[in-house]
mmCIF file of C-alpha atoms and ligand atoms in Angstrom:
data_model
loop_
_atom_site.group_PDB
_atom_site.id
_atom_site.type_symbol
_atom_site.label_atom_id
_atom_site.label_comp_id
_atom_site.label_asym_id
_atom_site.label_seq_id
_atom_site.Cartn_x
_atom_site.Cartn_y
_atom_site.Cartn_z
ATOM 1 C CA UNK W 1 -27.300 2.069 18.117
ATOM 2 C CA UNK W 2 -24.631 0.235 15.473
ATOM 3 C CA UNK W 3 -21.735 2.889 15.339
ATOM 4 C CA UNK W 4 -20.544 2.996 11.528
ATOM 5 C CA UNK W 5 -17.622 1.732 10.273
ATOM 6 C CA UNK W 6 -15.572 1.653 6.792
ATOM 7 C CA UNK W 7 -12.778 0.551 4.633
ATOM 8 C CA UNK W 8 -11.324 1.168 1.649
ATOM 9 C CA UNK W 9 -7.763 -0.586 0.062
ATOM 10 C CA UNK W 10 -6.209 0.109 -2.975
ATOM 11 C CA UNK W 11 -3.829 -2.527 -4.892
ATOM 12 C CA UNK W 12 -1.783 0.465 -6.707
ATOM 13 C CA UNK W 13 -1.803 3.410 -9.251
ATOM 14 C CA UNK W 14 -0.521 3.800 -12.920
ATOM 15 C CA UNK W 15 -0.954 3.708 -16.410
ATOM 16 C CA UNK W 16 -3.528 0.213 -15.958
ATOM 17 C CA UNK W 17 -4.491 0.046 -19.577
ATOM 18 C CA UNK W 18 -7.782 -1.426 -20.583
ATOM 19 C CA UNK W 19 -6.280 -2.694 -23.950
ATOM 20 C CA UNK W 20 -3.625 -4.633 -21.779
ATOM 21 C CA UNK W 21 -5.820 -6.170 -19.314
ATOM 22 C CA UNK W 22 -7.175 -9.815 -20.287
ATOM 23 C CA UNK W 23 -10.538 -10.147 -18.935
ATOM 24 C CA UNK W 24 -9.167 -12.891 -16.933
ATOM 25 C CA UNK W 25 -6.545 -11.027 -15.353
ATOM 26 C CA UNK W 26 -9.133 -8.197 -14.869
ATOM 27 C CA UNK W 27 -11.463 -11.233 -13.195
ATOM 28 C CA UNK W 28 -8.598 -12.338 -10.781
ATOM 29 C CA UNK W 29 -7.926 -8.574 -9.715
ATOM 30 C CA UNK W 30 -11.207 -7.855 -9.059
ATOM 31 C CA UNK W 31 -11.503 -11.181 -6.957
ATOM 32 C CA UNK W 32 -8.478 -10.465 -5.282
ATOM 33 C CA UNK W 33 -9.942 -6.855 -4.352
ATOM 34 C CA UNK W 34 -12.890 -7.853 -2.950
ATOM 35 C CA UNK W 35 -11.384 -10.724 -0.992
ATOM 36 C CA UNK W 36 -9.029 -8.180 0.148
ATOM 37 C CA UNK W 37 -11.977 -5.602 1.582
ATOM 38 C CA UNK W 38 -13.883 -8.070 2.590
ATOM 39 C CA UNK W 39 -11.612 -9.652 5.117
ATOM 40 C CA UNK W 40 -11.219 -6.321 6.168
ATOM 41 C CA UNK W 41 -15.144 -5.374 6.804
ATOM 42 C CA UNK W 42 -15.293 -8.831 8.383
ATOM 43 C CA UNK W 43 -13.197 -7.858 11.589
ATOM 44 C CA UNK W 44 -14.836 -4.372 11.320
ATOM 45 C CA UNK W 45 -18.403 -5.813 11.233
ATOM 46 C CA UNK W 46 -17.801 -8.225 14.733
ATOM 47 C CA UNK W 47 -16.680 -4.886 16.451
ATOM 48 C CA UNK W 48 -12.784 -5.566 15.959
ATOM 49 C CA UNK W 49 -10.069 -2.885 15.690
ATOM 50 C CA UNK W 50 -9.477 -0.812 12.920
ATOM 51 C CA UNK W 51 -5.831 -1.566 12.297
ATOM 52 C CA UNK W 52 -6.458 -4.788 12.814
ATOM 53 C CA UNK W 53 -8.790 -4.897 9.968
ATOM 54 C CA UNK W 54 -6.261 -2.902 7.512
ATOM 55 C CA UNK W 55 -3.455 -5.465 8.270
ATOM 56 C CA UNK W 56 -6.052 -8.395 7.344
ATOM 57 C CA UNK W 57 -7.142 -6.444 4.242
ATOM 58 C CA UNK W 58 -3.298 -5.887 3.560
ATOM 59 C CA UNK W 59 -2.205 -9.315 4.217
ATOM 60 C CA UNK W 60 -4.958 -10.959 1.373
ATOM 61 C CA UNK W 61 -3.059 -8.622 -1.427
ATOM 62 C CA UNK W 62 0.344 -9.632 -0.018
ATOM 63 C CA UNK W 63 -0.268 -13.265 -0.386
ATOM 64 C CA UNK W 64 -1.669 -12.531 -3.975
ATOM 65 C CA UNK W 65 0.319 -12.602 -7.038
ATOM 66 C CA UNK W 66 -0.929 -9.848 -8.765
ATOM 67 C CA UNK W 67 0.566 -6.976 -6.113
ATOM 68 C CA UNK W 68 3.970 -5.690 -5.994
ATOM 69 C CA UNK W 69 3.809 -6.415 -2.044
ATOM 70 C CA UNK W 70 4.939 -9.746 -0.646
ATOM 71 C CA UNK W 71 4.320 -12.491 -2.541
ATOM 72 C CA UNK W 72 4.997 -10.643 -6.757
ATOM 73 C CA UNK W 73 6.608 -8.351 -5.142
ATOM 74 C CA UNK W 74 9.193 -6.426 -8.124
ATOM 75 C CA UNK W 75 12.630 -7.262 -7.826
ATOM 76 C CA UNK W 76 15.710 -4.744 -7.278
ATOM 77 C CA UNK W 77 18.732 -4.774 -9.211
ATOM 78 C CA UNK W 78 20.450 -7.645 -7.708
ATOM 79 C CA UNK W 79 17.352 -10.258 -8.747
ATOM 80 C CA UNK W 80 16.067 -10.083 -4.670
ATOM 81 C CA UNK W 81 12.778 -9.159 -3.104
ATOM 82 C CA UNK W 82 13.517 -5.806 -0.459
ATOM 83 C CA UNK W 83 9.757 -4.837 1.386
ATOM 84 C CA UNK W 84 8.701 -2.337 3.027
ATOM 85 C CA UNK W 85 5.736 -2.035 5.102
ATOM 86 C CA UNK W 86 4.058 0.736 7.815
ATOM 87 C CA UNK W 87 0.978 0.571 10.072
ATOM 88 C CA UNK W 88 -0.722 3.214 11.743
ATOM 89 C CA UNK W 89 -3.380 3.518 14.383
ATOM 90 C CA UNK W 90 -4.949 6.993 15.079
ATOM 91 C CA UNK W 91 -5.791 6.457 18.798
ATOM 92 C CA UNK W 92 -2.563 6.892 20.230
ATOM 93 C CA UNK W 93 -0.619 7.646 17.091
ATOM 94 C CA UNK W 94 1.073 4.750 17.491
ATOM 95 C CA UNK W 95 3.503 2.937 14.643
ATOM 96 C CA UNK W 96 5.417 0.674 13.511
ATOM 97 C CA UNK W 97 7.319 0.077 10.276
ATOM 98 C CA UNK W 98 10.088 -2.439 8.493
ATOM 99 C CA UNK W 99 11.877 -1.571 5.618
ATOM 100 C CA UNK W 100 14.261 -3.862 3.496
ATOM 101 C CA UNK W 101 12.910 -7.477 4.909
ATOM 102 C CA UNK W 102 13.730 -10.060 2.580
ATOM 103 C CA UNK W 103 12.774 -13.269 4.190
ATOM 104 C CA UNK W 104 9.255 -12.355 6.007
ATOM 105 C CA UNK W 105 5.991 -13.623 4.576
ATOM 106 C CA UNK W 106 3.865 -10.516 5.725
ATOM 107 C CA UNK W 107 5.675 -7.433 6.213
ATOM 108 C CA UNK W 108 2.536 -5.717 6.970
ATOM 109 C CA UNK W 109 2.062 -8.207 10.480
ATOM 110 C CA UNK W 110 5.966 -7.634 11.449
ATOM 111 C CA UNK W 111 5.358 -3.679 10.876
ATOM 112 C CA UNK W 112 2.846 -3.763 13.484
ATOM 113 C CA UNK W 113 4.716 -5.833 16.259
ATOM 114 C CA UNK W 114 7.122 -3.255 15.582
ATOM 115 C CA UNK W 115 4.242 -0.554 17.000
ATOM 116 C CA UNK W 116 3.002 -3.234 19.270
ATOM 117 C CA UNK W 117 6.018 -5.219 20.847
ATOM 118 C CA UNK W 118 8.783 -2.944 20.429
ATOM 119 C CA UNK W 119 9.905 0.958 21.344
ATOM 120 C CA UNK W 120 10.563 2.109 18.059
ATOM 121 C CA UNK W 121 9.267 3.185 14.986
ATOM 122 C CA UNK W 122 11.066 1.786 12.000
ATOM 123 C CA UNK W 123 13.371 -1.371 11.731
ATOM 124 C CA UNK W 124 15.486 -2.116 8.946
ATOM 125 C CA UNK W 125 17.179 -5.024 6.678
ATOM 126 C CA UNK W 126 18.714 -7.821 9.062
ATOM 127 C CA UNK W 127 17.963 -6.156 12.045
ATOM 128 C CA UNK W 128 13.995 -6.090 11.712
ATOM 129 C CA UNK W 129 14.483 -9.499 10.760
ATOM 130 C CA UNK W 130 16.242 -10.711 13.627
ATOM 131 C CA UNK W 131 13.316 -8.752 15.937
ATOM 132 C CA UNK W 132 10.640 -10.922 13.409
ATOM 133 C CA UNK W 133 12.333 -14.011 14.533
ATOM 134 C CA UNK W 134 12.860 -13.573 18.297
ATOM 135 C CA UNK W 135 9.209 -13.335 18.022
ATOM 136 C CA UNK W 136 8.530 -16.993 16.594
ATOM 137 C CA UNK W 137 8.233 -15.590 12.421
ATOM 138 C CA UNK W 138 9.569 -18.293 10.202
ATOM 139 C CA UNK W 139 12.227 -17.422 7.442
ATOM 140 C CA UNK W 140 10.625 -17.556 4.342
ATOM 141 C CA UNK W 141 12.840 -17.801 1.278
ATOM 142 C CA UNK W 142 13.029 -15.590 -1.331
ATOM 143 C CA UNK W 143 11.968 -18.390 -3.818
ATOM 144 C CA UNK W 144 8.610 -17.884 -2.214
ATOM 145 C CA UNK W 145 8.177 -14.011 -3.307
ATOM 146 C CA UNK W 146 9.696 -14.892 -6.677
ATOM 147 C CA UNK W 147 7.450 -14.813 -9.935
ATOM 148 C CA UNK W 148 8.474 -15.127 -13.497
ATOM 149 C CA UNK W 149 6.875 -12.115 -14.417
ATOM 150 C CA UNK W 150 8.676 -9.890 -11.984
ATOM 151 C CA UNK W 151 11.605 -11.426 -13.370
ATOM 152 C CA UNK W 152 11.022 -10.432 -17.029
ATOM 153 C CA UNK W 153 9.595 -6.920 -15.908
ATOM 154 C CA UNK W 154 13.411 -6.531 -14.331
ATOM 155 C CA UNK W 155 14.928 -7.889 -17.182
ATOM 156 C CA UNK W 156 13.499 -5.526 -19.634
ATOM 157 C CA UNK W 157 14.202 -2.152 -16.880
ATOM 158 C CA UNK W 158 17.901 -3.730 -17.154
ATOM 159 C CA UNK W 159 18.112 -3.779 -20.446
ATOM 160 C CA UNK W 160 16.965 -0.075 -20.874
ATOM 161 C CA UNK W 161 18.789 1.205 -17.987
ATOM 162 C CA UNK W 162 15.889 2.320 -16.206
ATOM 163 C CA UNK W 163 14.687 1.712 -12.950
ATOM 164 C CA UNK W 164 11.540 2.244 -11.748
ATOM 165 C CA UNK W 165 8.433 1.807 -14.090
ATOM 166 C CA UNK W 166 8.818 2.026 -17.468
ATOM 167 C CA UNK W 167 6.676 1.683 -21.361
ATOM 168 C CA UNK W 168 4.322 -0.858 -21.198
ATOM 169 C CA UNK W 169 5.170 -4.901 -21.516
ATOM 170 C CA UNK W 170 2.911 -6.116 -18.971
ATOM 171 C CA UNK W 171 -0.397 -4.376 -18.409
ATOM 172 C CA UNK W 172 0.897 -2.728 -14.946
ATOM 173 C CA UNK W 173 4.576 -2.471 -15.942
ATOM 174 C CA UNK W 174 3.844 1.700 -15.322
ATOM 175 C CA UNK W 175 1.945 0.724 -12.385
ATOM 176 C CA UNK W 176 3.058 1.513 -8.334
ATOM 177 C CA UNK W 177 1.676 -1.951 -7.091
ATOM 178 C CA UNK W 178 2.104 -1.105 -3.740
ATOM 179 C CA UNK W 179 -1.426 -2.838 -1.294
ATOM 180 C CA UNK W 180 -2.802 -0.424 1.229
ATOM 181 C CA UNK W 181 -6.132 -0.059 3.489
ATOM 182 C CA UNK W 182 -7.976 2.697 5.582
ATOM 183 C CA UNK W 183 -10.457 1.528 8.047
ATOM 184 C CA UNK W 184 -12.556 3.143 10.398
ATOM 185 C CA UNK W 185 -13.727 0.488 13.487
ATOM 186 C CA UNK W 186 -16.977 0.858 15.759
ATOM 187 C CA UNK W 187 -15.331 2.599 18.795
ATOM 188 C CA UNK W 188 -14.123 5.356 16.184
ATOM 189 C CA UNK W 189 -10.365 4.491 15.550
ATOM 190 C CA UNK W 190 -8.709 5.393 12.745
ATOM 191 C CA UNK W 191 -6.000 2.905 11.080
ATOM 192 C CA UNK W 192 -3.782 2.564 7.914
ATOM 193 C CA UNK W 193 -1.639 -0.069 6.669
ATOM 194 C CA UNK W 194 0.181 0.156 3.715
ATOM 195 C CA UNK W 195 2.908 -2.570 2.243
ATOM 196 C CA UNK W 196 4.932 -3.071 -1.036
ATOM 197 C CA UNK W 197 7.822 -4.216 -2.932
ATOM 198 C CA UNK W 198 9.265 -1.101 -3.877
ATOM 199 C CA UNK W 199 10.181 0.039 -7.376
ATOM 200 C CA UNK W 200 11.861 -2.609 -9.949
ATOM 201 C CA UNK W 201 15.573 -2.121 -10.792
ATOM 202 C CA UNK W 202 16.197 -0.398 -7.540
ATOM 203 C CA UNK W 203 19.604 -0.258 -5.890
ATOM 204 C CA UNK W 204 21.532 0.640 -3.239
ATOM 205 C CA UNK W 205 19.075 -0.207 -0.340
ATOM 206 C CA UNK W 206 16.450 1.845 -1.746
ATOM 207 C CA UNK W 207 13.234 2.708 0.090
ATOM 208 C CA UNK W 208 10.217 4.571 -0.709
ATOM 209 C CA UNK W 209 7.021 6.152 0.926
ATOM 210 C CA UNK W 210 5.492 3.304 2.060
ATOM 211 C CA UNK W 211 8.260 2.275 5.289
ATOM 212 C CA UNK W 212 7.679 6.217 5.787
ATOM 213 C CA UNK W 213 4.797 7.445 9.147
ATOM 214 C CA UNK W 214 3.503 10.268 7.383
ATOM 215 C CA UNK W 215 4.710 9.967 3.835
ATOM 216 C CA UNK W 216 2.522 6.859 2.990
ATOM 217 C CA UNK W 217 0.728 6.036 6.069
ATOM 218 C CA UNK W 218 -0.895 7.846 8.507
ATOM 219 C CA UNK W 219 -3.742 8.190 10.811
ATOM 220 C CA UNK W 220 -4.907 10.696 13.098
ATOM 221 C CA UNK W 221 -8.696 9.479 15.587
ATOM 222 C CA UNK W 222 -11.127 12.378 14.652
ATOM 223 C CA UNK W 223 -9.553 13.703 11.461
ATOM 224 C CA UNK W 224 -8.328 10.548 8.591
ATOM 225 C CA UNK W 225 -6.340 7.976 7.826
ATOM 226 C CA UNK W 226 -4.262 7.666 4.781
ATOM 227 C CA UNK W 227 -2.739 5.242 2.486
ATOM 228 C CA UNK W 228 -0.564 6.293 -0.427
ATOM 229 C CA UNK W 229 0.641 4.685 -3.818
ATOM 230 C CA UNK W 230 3.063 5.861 -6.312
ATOM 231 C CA UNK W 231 6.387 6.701 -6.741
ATOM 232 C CA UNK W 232 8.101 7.047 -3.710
ATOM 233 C CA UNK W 233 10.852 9.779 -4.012
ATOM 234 C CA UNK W 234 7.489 12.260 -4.755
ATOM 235 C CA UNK W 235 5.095 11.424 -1.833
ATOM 236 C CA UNK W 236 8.190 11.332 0.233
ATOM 237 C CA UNK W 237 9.076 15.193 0.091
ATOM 238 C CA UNK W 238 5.297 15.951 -0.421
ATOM 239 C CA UNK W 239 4.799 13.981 3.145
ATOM 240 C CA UNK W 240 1.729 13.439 0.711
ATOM 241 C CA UNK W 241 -0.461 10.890 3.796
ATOM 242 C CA UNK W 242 0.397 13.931 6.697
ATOM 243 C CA UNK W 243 -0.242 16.859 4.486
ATOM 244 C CA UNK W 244 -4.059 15.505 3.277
ATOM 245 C CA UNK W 245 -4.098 15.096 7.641
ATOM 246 C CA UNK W 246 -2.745 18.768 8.282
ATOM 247 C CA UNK W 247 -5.019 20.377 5.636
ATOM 248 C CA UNK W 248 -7.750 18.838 7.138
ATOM 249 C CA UNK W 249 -6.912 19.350 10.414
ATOM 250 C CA UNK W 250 -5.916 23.065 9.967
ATOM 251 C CA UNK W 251 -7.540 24.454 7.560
ATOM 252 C CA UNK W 252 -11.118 22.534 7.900
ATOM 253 C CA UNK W 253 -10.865 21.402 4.914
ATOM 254 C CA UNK W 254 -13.361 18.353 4.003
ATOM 255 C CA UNK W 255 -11.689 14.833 3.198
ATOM 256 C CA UNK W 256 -12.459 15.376 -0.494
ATOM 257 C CA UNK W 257 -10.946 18.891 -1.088
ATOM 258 C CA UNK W 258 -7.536 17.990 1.178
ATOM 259 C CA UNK W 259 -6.733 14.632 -0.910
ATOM 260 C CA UNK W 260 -7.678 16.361 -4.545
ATOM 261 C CA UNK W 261 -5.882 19.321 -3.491
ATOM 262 C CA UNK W 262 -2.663 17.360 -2.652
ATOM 263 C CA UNK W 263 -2.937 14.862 -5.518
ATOM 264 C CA UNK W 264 -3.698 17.344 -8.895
ATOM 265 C CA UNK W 265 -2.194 19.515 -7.232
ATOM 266 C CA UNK W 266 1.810 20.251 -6.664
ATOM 267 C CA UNK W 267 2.408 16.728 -6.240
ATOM 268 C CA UNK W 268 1.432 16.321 -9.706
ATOM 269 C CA UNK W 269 3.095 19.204 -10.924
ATOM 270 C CA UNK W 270 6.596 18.253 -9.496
ATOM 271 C CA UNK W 271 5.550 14.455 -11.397
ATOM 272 C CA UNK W 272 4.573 12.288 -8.464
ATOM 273 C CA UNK W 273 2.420 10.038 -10.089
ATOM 274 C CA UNK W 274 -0.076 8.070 -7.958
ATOM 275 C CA UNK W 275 -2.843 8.065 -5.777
ATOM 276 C CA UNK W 276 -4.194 7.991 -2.324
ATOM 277 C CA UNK W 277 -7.372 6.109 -0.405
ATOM 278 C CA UNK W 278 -8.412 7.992 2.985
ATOM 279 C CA UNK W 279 -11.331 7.145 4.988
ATOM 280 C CA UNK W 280 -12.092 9.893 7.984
ATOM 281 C CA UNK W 281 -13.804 10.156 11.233
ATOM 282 C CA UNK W 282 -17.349 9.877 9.802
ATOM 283 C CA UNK W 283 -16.459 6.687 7.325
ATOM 284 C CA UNK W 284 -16.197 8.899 4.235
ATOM 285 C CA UNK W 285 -13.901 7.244 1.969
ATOM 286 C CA UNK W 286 -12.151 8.971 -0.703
ATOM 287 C CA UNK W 287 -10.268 7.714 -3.791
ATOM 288 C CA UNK W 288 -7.833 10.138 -5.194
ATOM 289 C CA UNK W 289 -5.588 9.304 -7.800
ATOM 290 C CA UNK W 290 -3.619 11.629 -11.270
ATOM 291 C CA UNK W 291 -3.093 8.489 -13.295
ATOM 292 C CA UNK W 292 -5.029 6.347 -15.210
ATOM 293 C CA UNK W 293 -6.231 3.423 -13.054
ATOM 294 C CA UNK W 294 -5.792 2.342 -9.468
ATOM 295 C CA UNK W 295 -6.633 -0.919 -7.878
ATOM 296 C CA UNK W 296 -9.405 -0.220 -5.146
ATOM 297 C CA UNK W 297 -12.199 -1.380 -3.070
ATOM 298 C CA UNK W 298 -14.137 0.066 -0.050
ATOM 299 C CA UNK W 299 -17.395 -1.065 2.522
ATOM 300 C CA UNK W 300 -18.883 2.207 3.201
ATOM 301 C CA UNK W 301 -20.603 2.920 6.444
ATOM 302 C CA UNK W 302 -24.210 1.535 4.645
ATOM 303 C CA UNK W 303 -22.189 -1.507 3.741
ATOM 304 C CA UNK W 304 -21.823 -1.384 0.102
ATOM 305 C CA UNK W 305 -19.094 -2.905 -1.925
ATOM 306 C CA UNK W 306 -17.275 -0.817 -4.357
ATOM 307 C CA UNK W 307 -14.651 -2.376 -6.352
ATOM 308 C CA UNK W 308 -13.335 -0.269 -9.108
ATOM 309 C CA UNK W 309 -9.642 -0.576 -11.641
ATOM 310 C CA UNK W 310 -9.927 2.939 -13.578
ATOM 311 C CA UNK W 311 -10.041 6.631 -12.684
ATOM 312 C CA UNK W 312 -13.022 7.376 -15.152
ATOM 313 C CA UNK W 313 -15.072 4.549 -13.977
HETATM 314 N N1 LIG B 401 5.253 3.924 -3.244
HETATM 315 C C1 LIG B 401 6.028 2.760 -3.553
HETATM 316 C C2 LIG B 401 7.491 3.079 -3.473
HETATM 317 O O1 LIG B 401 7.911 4.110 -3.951
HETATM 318 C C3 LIG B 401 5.764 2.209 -4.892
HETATM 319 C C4 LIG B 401 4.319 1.901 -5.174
HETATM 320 O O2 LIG B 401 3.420 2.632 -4.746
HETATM 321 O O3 LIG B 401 4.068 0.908 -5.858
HETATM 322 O O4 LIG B 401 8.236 2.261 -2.980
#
């Protein structure tokens, strides 16, 4: 008998206005999305691996425009593209992660060599590049991640001293664009991937959630996997992706309960805007999110496509 398998991605939380989206933009999202899950559920479908499906799901919204991961990705203070990126697989716990790469194409494909090829965790900056390109990765320049709209989106953080997300210019200037997927695969692994660009305006060497096993990614065989967006410095001391793992893992509690517990609960009262996807040992996805939209797609175990922008559709 077929064992089930699912996957769900999300392409960010926020404030994703409907009176801001142009129904072409909305089109090209929703394209995007389903491209995205679809490449996903392909590997998934032919008996492949569940992280090996998430990174294929991830890598579609990193090569896309529209996502703050990659290619679009925001831009920090000093006009560059910084990425961060984190993989999980829930057989061994194994991971891998990269933060501050500036120069490689996927993030999400270097994050796991880092699980597969090397005997740490997380690399960083120059030194995660130099492991990328003793490993044949080309150097991709930073005109490459560069789009005008990032630019203007920094421009107008700069000018009011803000970094981070701010009032609305573009229709997802309040919106985490961070890419992530949860997949379930036919011999029962669990696997997350998660990648993004970070938060406009940011300094310093900044990184957020999504470089971090356990505060944005996470997977655990025979309990979930997790994939977090929103702003980082919240999820990070709510280890938001390993507390939905531990609730469900220690208190029994079903995948729906643990990620609405965690996300309308105190990680919305301390102001972590944002939202989650998890998809657990049985292929139950969940979608879990305090703000107004997030970007999101699944192939549940019967095989139908969900693809979905805002939290009261
Ligand atoms: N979580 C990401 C960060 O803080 C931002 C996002 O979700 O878009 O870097």
């Amino acid at each position: 008998m077929p064992q089930p398998f699912s996957i769900a991605i999300h392409g960010g939380a926020g404030t994703i206005l409907p009176s801001q989206m142009s129904p072409q933009l909305k089109q090209n999202i929703l394209m995007a999305l389903t491209q995205s899950v679809q490449a996903g559920a392909a590997i998934l479908a032919q008996g492949g691996d569940a992280l090996d499906a998430a990174v294929a799901a991830v890598k579609v919204m990193e090569d896309c425009p529209h996502f703050n991961a990659g290619k679009g990705s925001v831009l920090t203070h000093q006009e560059m593209v910084e990425m961060d990126a984190s993989v999980m697989h829930g057989r061994e716990m194994d991971a891998g992660a990269v933060a501050g790469v500036r120069h490689i194409r996927n993030p999400i494909e270097l994050a796991r060599d880092v699980m597969r090829d090397s005997n740490h965790v997380l690399l960083i900056g120059e030194g995660a590049e130099q492991f990328a390109f003793e490993r044949d990765y080309s150097y991709t320049e930073q005109d490459y991640f560069f789009t005008e709209r990032r630019y203007e989106q920094l421009q107008s953080m700069k000018e009011r001293g803000l970094f981070a997300l701010s009032e609305s210019k573009y229709p997802d200037d309040k919106k985490y664009g961070t890419v992530g997927a949860v997949a379930l695969d036919q011999q029962g692994n669990l696997a997350a991937a998660t990648s993004t660009g970070g938060v406009t305006n940011k300094k310093y060497g900044r990184v957020g959630d999504t470089a971090v096993i356990g505060a944005g990614t996470f997977a655990q065989n025979g309990n979930v996997a997790v994939s977090t967006t929103g702003m980082g410095e919240y999820f990070l001391r709510k280890v938001v992706a390993s507390d939905v793992a531990a609730r469900m893992r220690y208190l029994k509690e079903d995948i729906h309960l643990a990620c609405e517990t965690i996300i309308q609960g105190e990680l919305k009262q301390m102001g972590g805007e944002g939202g989650l996807i998890a998809v657990d040992s049985k292929g139950d996805i969940h979608f879990a999110m305090n703000s107004s939209g997030m970007y999101r797609a699944s192939v549940d175990i019967n095989g139908e496509v969900t693809v979905k922008i805002y939290a009261d559709e």
